[in-house]
Coordinates of C-alpha atoms in Angstrom, one line a residue:
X1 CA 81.4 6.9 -66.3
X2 CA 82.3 4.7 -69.4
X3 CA 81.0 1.0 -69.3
X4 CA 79.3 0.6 -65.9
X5 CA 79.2 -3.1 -64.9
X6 CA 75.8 -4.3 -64.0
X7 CA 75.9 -5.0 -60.0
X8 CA 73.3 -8.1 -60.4
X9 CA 75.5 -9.8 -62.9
X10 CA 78.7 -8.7 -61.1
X11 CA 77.4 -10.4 -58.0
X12 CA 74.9 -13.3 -59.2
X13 CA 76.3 -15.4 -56.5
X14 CA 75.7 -13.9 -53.9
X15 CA 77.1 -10.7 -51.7
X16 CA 79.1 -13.2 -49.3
X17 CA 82.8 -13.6 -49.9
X18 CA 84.5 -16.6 -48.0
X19 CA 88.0 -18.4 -48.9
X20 CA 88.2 -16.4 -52.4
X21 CA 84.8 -16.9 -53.9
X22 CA 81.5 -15.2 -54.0
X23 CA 78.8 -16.8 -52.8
X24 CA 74.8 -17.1 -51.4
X25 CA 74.1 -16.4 -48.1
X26 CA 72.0 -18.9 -45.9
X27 CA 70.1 -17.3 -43.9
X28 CA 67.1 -18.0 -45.6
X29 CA 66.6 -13.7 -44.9
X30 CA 67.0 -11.4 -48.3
X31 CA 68.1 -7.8 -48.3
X32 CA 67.6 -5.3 -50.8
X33 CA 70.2 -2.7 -51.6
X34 CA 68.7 0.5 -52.9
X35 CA 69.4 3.5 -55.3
X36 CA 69.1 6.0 -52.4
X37 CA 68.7 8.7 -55.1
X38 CA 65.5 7.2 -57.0
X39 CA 64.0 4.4 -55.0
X40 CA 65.1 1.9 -57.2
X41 CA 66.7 -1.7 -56.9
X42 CA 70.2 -2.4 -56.9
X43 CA 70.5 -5.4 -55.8
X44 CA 68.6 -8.2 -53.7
X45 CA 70.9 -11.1 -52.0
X46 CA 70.8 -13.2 -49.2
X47 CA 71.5 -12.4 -46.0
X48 CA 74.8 -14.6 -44.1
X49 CA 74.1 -16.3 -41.3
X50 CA 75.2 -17.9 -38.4
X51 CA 77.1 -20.6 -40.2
X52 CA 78.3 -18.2 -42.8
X53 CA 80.4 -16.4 -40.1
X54 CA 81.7 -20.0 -38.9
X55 CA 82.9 -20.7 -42.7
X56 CA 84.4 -17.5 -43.3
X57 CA 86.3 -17.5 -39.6
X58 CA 87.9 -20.7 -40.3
X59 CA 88.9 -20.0 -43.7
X60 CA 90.6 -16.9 -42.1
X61 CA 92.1 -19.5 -39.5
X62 CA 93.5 -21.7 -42.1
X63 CA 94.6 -18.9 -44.1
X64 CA 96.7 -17.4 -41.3
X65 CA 99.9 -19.4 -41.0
X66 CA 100.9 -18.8 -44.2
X67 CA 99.9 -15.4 -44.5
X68 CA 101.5 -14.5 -41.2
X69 CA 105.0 -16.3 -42.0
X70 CA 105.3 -14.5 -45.1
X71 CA 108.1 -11.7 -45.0
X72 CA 107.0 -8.1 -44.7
X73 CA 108.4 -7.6 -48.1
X74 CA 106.4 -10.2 -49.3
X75 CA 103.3 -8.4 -47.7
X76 CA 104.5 -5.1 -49.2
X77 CA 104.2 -6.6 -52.4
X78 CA 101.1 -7.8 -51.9
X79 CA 99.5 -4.4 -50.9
X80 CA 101.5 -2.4 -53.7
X81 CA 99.9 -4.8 -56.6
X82 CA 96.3 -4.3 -55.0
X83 CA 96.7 -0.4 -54.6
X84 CA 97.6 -0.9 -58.6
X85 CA 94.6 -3.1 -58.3
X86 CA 93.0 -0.5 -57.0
X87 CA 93.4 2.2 -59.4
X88 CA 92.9 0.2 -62.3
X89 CA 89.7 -0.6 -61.0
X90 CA 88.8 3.0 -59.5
X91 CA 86.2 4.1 -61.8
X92 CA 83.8 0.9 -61.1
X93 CA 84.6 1.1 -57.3
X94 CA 83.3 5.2 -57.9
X95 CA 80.3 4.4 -60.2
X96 CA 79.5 1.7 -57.2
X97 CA 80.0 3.5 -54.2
X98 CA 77.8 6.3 -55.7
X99 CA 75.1 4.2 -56.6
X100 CA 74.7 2.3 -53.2
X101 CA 75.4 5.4 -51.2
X102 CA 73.8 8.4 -53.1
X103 CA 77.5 9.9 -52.8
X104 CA 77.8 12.9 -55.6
X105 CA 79.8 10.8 -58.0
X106 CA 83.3 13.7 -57.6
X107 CA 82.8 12.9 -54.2
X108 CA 83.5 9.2 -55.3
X109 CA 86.4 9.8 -57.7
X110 CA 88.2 12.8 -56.4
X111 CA 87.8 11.6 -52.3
X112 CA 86.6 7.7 -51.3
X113 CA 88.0 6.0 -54.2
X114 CA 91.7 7.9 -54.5
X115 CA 91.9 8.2 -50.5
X116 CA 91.1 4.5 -50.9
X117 CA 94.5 3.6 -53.2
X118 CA 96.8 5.8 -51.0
X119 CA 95.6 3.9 -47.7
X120 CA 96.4 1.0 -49.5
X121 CA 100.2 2.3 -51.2
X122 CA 100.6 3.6 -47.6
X123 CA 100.1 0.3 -45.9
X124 CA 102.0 -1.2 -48.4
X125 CA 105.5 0.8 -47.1
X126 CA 104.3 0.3 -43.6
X127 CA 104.1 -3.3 -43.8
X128 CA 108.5 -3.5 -43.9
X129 CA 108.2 -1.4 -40.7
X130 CA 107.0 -3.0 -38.1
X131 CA 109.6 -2.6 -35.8
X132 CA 109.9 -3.2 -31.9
X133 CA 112.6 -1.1 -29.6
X134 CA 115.9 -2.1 -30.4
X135 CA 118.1 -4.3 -28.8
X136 CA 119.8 -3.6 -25.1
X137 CA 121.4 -5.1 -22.3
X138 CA 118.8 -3.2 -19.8
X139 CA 119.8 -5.5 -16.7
X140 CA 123.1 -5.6 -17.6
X141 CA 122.8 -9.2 -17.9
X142 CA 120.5 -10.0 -20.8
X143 CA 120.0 -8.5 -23.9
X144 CA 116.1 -7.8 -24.3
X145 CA 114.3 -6.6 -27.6
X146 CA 110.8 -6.4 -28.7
X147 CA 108.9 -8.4 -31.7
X148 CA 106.0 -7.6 -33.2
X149 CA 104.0 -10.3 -34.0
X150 CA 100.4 -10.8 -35.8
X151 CA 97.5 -11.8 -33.2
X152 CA 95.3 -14.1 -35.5
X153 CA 92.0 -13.4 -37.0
X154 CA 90.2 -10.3 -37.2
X155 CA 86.6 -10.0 -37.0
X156 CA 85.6 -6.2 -38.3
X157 CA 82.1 -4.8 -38.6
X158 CA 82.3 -1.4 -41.0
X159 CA 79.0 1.3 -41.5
X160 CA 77.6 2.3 -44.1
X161 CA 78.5 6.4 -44.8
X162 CA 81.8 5.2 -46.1
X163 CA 81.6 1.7 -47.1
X164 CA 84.7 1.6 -49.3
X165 CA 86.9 3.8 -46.9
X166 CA 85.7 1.8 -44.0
X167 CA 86.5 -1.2 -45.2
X168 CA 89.9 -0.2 -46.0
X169 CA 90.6 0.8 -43.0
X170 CA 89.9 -2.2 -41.4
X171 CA 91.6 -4.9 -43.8
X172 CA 94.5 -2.9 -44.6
X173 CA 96.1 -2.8 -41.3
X174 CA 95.3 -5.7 -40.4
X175 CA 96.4 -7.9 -43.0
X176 CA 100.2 -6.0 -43.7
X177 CA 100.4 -6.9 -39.9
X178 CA 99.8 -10.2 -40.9
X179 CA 96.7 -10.9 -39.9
X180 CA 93.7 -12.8 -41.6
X181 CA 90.4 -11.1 -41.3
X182 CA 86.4 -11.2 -41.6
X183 CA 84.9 -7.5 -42.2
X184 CA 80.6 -7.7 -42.0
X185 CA 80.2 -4.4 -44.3
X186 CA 76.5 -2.9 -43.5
X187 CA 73.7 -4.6 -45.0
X188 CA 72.3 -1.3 -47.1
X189 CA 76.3 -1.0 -48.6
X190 CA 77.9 -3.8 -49.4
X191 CA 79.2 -3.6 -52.4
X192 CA 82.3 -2.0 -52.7
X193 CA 83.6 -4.0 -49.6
X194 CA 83.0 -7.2 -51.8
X195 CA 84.7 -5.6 -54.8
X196 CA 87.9 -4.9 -52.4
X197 CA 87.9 -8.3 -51.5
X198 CA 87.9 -9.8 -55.1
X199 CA 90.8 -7.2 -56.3
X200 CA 93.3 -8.4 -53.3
X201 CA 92.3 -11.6 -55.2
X202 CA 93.1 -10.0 -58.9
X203 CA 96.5 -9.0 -56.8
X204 CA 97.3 -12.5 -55.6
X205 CA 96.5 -12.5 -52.0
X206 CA 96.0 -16.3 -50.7
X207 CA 91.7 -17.4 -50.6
X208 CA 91.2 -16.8 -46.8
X209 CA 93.0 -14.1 -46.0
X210 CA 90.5 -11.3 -46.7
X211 CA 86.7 -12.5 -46.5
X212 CA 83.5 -10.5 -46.2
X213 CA 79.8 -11.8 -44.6
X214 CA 76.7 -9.6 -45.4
X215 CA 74.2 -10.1 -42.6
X216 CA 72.3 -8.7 -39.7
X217 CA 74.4 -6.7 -36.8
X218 CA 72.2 -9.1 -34.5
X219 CA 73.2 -12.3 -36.1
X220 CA 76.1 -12.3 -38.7
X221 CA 77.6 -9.0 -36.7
X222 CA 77.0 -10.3 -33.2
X223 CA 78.4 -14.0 -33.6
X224 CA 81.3 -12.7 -35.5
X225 CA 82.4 -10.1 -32.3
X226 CA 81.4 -13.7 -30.4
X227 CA 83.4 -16.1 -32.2
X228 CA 86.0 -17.7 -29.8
X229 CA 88.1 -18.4 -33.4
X230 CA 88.5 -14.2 -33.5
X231 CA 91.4 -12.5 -31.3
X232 CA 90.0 -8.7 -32.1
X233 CA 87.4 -7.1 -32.7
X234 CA 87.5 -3.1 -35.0
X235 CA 84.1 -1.8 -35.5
X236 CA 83.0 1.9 -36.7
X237 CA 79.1 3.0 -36.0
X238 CA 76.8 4.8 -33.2
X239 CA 78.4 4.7 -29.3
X240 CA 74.8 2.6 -28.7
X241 CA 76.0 -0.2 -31.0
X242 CA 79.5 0.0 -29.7
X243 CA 78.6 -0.2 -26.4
X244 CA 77.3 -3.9 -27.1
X245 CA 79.8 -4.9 -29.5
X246 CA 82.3 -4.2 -26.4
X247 CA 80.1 -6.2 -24.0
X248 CA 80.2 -8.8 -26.4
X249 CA 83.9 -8.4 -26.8
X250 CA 84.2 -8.5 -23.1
X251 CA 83.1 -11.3 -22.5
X252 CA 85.2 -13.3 -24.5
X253 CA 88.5 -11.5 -23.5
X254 CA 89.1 -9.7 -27.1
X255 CA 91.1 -6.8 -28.1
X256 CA 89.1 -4.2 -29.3
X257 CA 89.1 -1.1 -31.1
X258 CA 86.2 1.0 -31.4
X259 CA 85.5 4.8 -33.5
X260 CA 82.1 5.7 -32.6
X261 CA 79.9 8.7 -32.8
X262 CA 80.8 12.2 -32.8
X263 CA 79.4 15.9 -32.7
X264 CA 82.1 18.1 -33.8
X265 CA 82.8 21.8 -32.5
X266 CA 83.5 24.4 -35.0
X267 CA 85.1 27.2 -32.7
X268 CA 85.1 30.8 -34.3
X269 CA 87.3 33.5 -32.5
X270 CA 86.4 36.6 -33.3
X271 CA 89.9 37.7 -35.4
X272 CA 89.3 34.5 -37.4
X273 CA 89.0 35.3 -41.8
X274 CA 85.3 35.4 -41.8
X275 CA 85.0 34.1 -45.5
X276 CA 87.1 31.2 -44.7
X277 CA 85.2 30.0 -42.0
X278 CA 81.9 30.0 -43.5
X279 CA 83.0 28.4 -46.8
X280 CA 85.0 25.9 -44.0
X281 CA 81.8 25.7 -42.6
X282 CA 79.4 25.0 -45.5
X283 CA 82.4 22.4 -46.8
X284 CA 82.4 20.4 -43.6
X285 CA 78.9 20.3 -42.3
X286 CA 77.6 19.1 -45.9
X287 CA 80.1 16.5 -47.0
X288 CA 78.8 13.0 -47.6
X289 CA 75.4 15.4 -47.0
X290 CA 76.7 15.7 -43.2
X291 CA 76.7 11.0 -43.0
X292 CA 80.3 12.1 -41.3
X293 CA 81.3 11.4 -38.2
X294 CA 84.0 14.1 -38.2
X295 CA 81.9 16.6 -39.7
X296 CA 81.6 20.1 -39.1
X297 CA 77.8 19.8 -36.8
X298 CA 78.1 22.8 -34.0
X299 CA 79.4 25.9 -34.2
X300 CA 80.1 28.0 -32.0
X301 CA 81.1 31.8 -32.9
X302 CA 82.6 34.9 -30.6
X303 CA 79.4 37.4 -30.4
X304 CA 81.2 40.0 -32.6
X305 CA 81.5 37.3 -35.6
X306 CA 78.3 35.9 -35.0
X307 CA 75.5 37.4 -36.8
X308 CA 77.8 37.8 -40.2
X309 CA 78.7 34.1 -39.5
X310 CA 75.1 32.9 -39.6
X311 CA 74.1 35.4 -43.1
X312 CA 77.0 34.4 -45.0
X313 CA 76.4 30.5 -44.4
X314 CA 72.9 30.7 -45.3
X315 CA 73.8 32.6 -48.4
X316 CA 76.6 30.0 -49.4
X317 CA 74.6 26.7 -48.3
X318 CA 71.8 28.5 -50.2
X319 CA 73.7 27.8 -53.5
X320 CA 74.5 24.3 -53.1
X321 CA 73.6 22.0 -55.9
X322 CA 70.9 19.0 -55.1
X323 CA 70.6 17.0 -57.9
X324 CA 72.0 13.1 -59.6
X325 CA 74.8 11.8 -58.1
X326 CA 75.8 10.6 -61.3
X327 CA 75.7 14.4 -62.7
X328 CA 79.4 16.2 -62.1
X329 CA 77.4 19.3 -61.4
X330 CA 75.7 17.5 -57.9
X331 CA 77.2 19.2 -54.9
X332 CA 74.5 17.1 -52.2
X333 CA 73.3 13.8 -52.9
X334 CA 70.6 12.2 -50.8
X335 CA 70.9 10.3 -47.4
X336 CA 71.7 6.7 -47.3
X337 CA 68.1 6.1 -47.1
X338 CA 64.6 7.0 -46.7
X339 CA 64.4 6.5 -42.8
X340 CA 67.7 8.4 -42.6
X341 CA 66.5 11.0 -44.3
X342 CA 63.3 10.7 -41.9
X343 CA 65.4 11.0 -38.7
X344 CA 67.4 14.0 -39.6
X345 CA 64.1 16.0 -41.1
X346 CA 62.5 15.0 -37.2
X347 CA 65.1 16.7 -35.6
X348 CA 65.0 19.7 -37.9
X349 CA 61.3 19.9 -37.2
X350 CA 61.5 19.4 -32.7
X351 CA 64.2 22.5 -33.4
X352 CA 61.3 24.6 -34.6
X353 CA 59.7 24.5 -31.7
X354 CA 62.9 26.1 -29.6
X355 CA 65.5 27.4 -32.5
X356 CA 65.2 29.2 -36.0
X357 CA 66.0 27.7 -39.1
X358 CA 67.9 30.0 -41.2
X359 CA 67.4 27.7 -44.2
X360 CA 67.3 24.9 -45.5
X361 CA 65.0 22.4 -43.3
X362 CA 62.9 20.2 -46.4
X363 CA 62.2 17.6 -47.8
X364 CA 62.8 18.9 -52.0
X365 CA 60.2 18.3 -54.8
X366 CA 60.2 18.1 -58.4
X367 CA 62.2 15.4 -59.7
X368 CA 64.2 15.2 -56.8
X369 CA 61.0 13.7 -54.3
X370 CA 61.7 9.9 -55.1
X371 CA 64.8 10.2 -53.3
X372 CA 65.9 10.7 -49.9
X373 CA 67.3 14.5 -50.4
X374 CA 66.9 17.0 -47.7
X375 CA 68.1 20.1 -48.3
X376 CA 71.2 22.2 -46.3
X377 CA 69.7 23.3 -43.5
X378 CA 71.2 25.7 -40.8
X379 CA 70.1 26.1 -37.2
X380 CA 70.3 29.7 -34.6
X381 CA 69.0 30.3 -31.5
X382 CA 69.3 26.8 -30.0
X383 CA 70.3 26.4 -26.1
X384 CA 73.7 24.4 -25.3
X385 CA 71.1 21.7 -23.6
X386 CA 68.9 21.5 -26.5
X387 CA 68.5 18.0 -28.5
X388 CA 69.5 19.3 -31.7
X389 CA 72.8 20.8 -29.7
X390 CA 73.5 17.5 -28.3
X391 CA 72.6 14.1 -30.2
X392 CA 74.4 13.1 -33.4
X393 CA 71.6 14.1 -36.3
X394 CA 73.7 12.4 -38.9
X395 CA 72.8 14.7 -41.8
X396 CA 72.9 17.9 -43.8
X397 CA 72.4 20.4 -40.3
X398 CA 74.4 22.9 -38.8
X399 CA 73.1 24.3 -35.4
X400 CA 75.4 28.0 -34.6
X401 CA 75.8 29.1 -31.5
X402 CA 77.6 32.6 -29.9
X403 CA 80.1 33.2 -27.2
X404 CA 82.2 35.4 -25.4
X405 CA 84.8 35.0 -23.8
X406 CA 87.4 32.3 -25.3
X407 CA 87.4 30.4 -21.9
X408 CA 83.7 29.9 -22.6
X409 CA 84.1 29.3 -26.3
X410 CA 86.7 25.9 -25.4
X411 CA 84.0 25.3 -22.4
X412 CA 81.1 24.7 -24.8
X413 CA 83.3 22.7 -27.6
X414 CA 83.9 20.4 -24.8
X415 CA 80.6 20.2 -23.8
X416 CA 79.4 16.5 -24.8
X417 CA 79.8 13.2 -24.3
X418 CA 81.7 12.9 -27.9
X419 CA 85.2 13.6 -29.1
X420 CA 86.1 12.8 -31.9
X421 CA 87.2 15.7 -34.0
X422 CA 86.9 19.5 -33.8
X423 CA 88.5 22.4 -35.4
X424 CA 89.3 26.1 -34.5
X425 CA 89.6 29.3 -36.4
X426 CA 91.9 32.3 -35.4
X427 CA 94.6 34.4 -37.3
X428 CA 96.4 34.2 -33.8
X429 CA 98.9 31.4 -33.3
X430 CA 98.6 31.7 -29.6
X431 CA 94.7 31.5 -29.3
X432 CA 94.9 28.5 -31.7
X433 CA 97.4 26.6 -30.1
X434 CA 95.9 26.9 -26.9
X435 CA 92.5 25.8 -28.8
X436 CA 94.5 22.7 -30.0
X437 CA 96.1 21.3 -26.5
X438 CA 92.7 22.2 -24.7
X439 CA 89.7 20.4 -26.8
X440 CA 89.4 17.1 -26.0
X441 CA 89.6 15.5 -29.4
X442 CA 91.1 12.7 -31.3
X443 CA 91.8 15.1 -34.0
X444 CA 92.0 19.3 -34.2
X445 CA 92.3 21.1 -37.3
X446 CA 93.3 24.8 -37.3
X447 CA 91.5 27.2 -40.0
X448 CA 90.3 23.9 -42.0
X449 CA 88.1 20.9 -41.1
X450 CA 87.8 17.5 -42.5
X451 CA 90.8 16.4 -44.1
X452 CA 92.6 13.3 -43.3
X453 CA 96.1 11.7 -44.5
X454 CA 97.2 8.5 -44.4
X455 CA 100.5 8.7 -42.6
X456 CA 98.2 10.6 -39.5
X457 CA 95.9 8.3 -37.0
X458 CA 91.9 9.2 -36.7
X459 CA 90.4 8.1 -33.7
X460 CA 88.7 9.4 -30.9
X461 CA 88.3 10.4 -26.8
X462 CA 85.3 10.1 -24.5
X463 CA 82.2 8.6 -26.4
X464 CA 83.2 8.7 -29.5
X465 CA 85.6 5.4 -28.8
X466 CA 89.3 4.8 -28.5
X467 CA 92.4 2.9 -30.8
X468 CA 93.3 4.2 -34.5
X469 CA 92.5 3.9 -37.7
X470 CA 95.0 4.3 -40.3
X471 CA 99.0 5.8 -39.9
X472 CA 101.6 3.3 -38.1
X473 CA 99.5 3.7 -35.1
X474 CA 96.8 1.6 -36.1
X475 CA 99.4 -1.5 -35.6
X476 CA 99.2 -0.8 -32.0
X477 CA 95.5 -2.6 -32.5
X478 CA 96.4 -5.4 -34.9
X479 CA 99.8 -6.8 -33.3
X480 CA 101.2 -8.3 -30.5
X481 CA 104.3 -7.1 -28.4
X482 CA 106.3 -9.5 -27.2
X483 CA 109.7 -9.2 -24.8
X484 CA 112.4 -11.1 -25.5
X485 CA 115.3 -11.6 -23.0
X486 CA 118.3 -13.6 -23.9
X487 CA 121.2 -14.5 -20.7
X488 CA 124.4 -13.3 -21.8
X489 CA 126.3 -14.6 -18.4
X490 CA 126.2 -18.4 -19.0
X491 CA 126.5 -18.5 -15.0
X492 CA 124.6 -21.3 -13.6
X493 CA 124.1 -19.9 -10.3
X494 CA 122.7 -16.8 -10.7
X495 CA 123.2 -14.0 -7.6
X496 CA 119.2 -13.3 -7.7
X497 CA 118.7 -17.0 -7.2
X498 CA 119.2 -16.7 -3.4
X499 CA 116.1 -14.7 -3.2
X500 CA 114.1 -18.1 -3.7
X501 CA 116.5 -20.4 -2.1
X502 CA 120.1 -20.4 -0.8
X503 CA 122.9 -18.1 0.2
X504 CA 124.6 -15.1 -1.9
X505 CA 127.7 -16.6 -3.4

């Protein structure tokens, strides 16, 4: 990885970045940010507060007159020197996200830190188009057309499973729309969203207009949704936190865009390429060791398919690498933490007691026991209404399931509270397309499962939230429409007039 920097030199003054400089928090509360993989300090630093929030939501507010006057050329620029930024950067923003996060470090480099710079060149071009419907005389007697204007200052809470991707997502829309923005980054992963904020400052973005607070959801997170300085709210975690970030939100008469849980199906037909579906499979279930809201966690498999489903993914997940994150070779790092870890092994073990596990389903030994690994661990036999079929586990676990008839195969993907993304497998155009109109999903793949592109939105139905991230769609969240109607009659006395008072002319 060349010359890592050292993360408690790098941020010696603190993990709180408001109007362009780092600094301590004052919450008189300290966190600790852990090596998921060995146990071991990262980094401790104080905790915002309360009055943090209020400094970095009116340096925001200042910020925001300029920032929003500038052209969209000017933004472009903006963006384009940061994605440069970015890229020069990448291989710290890699070593750091892999070190907070347990990521396998090719995970880092080849898909967080490179989707990361193309989210940011994409935003870049999208900044010159943000374009309303085009002028016309609609009445007849006016011509109307529609501006899109900035709405203020954001205030964004991001998660923790993708902490550099996350916080991308939320400041790069936002601020080519104009906008100024807060972003509270989880408290276990904070650094990379600190590290964006200092390159848009290497790229010569104005102090103000991207600033970061590390604190508690229940006071940094919750006074920031609160603030009656903030015009919108974007936050990505659990449907249980979301539901009170939009009470929150409600309350004060925000806009509000929320991607929240998810529980994705994985439908089989029976003329789906067997091989590709388990390495599909295997590939979506694990990635980010399964901390993916979009991954691959149900599957359900035509009857005929089923049992050569189930013995081919047990033999593939079977030769996944554990290992350093730091080591090329790693296929699975660990979970974000210890009590992560925790929850999805207590799952695992209730299954036991109603389901078979195939493999997989502990806790590794060896050098690997200081961390918090758990092993890839797949799941048969469970009922539809069973806990491990229904609740978001949030880890390295694949539950399988059989059907029969397709009507009961879409049925059962369908089946939850969530929707957020699926995918379906079939050599038939027909059955697939039928697959992709029927699942109620913010996103279907066919014959492939998990990748995302810029220029595409990612968001969900149901549960798992609504708005998007990412694509020109996610300016639907961070800007204003406006109508404007110019008279082109110069008539004084207008013929709709004598519907308030007087006769028609």
């Amino acid at each position: 990885m060349g010359n890592r920097f050292q993360v408690k030199d790098r941020f010696a003054d603190g993990a709180q970045y408001i109007d362009g400089q780092l600094r301590s928090g004052t919450s008189g509360q300290s966190h600790t940010v852990v090596n998921p993989a060995t146990g071991e300090e990262v980094l401790t630093y104080e905790l915002a507060s309360a009055a943090d929030v209020d400094e970095a939501v009116a340096a925001a507010k200042r910020a925001f007159p300029a920032w929003s006057a500038a052209t969209p050329g000017e933004r472009s620029d903006a963006l384009h020197r940061l994605a440069a930024v970015l890229a020069e950067q990448a291989e710290d923003f890699a070593y750091a996200e892999s070190l907070q996060c347990g990521k396998p470090i090719k995970l880092s480099t080849e898909f967080d830190v490179p989707g990361t710079i193309d989210n940011t060149a994409f935003f870049a071009g999208a900044a010159r188009h943000l374009q309303g419907q085009a002028a016309a005389e609609y009445s007849g007697d006016h011509t109307s057309y529609v501006r899109r204007e900035a709405i203020g200052v954001v205030g964004s809470i991001a998660p923790w499973n993708y902490p550099l991707q996350m916080a991308a997502w939320k400041i790069l829309p936002a601020i080519a729309a104009g906008n100024t923005i807060v972003l509270k980054p989880a408290e276990l992963t904070p650094l990379t969203s600190l590290m964006f904020a200092q390159a848009a400052k290497d790229a010569g973005l104005p102090d103000g207009v991207v600033n970061i607070v590390t604190g508690a959801g229940r006071d940094a997170g919750e006074h920031l949704v609160g603030h009656p300085d903030v015009v919108m709210t974007s936050f990505t975690g659990s449907t249980a936190v979301g539901k009170r970030v939009a009470e929150i939100a409600t309350a004060t008469v925000k806009r509000l865009h929320l991607e929240l849980g998810g529980k994705a199906p994985f439908l089989v037909f029976d003329d789906a390429d067997l091989e590709a579906a388990a390495h599909g499979a295997v590939a979506a279930s694990l990635i980010n060791t399964g901390q993916d809201c979009t991954a691959a966690t149900r599957a359900y498999v035509q009857r005929p398919l089923h049992d050569a489903f189930v013995a081919r993914v047990a033999e593939l997940m079977e030769t996944v690498r554990l290992g350093d994150p730091f080591d090329p070779a790693t296929d699975l790092g660990p979970l974000v933490s210890h009590a992560q870890r925790d929850r999805v092994a207590g799952f695992v073990e209730r299954a036991r007691g109603y389901a078979t596990v195939v493999t997989g389903g502990e806790v590794p030994g060896g050098e690997l026991a200081e961390g918090a690994y758990y092993r890839p661990t797949l799941v048969s036999g469970a009922a539809q209404d069973s806990e491990v079929v229904r609740s978001e586990i949030f880890g390295p676990v694949l539950v399988v399931l059989p059907f029969d008839t397709d009507d009961e195969g879409i049925e059962l993907a369908n089946d939850t509270p969530y929707g957020l993304a699926a995918s379906a497998w079939s050599r038939d155009v027909y059955r697939a397309g039928r697959a992709t109109r029927e699942i109620k999903a913010g996103c279907v793949w066919v014959n492939d499962h998990i990748p995302i592109i810029s220029e595409m939105p990612h968001g969900g139905y149901k549960a798992s939230g609504f708005g998007k991230d990412m694509s020109a769609y996610s300016f639907e969240e961070y800007t204003q429409v406006k109508h404007v109607m110019y008279d082109n009659t110069a008539v004084a006395e207008k013929d709709w007039h004598r519907t308030i008072f007087g006769d028609r002319i």
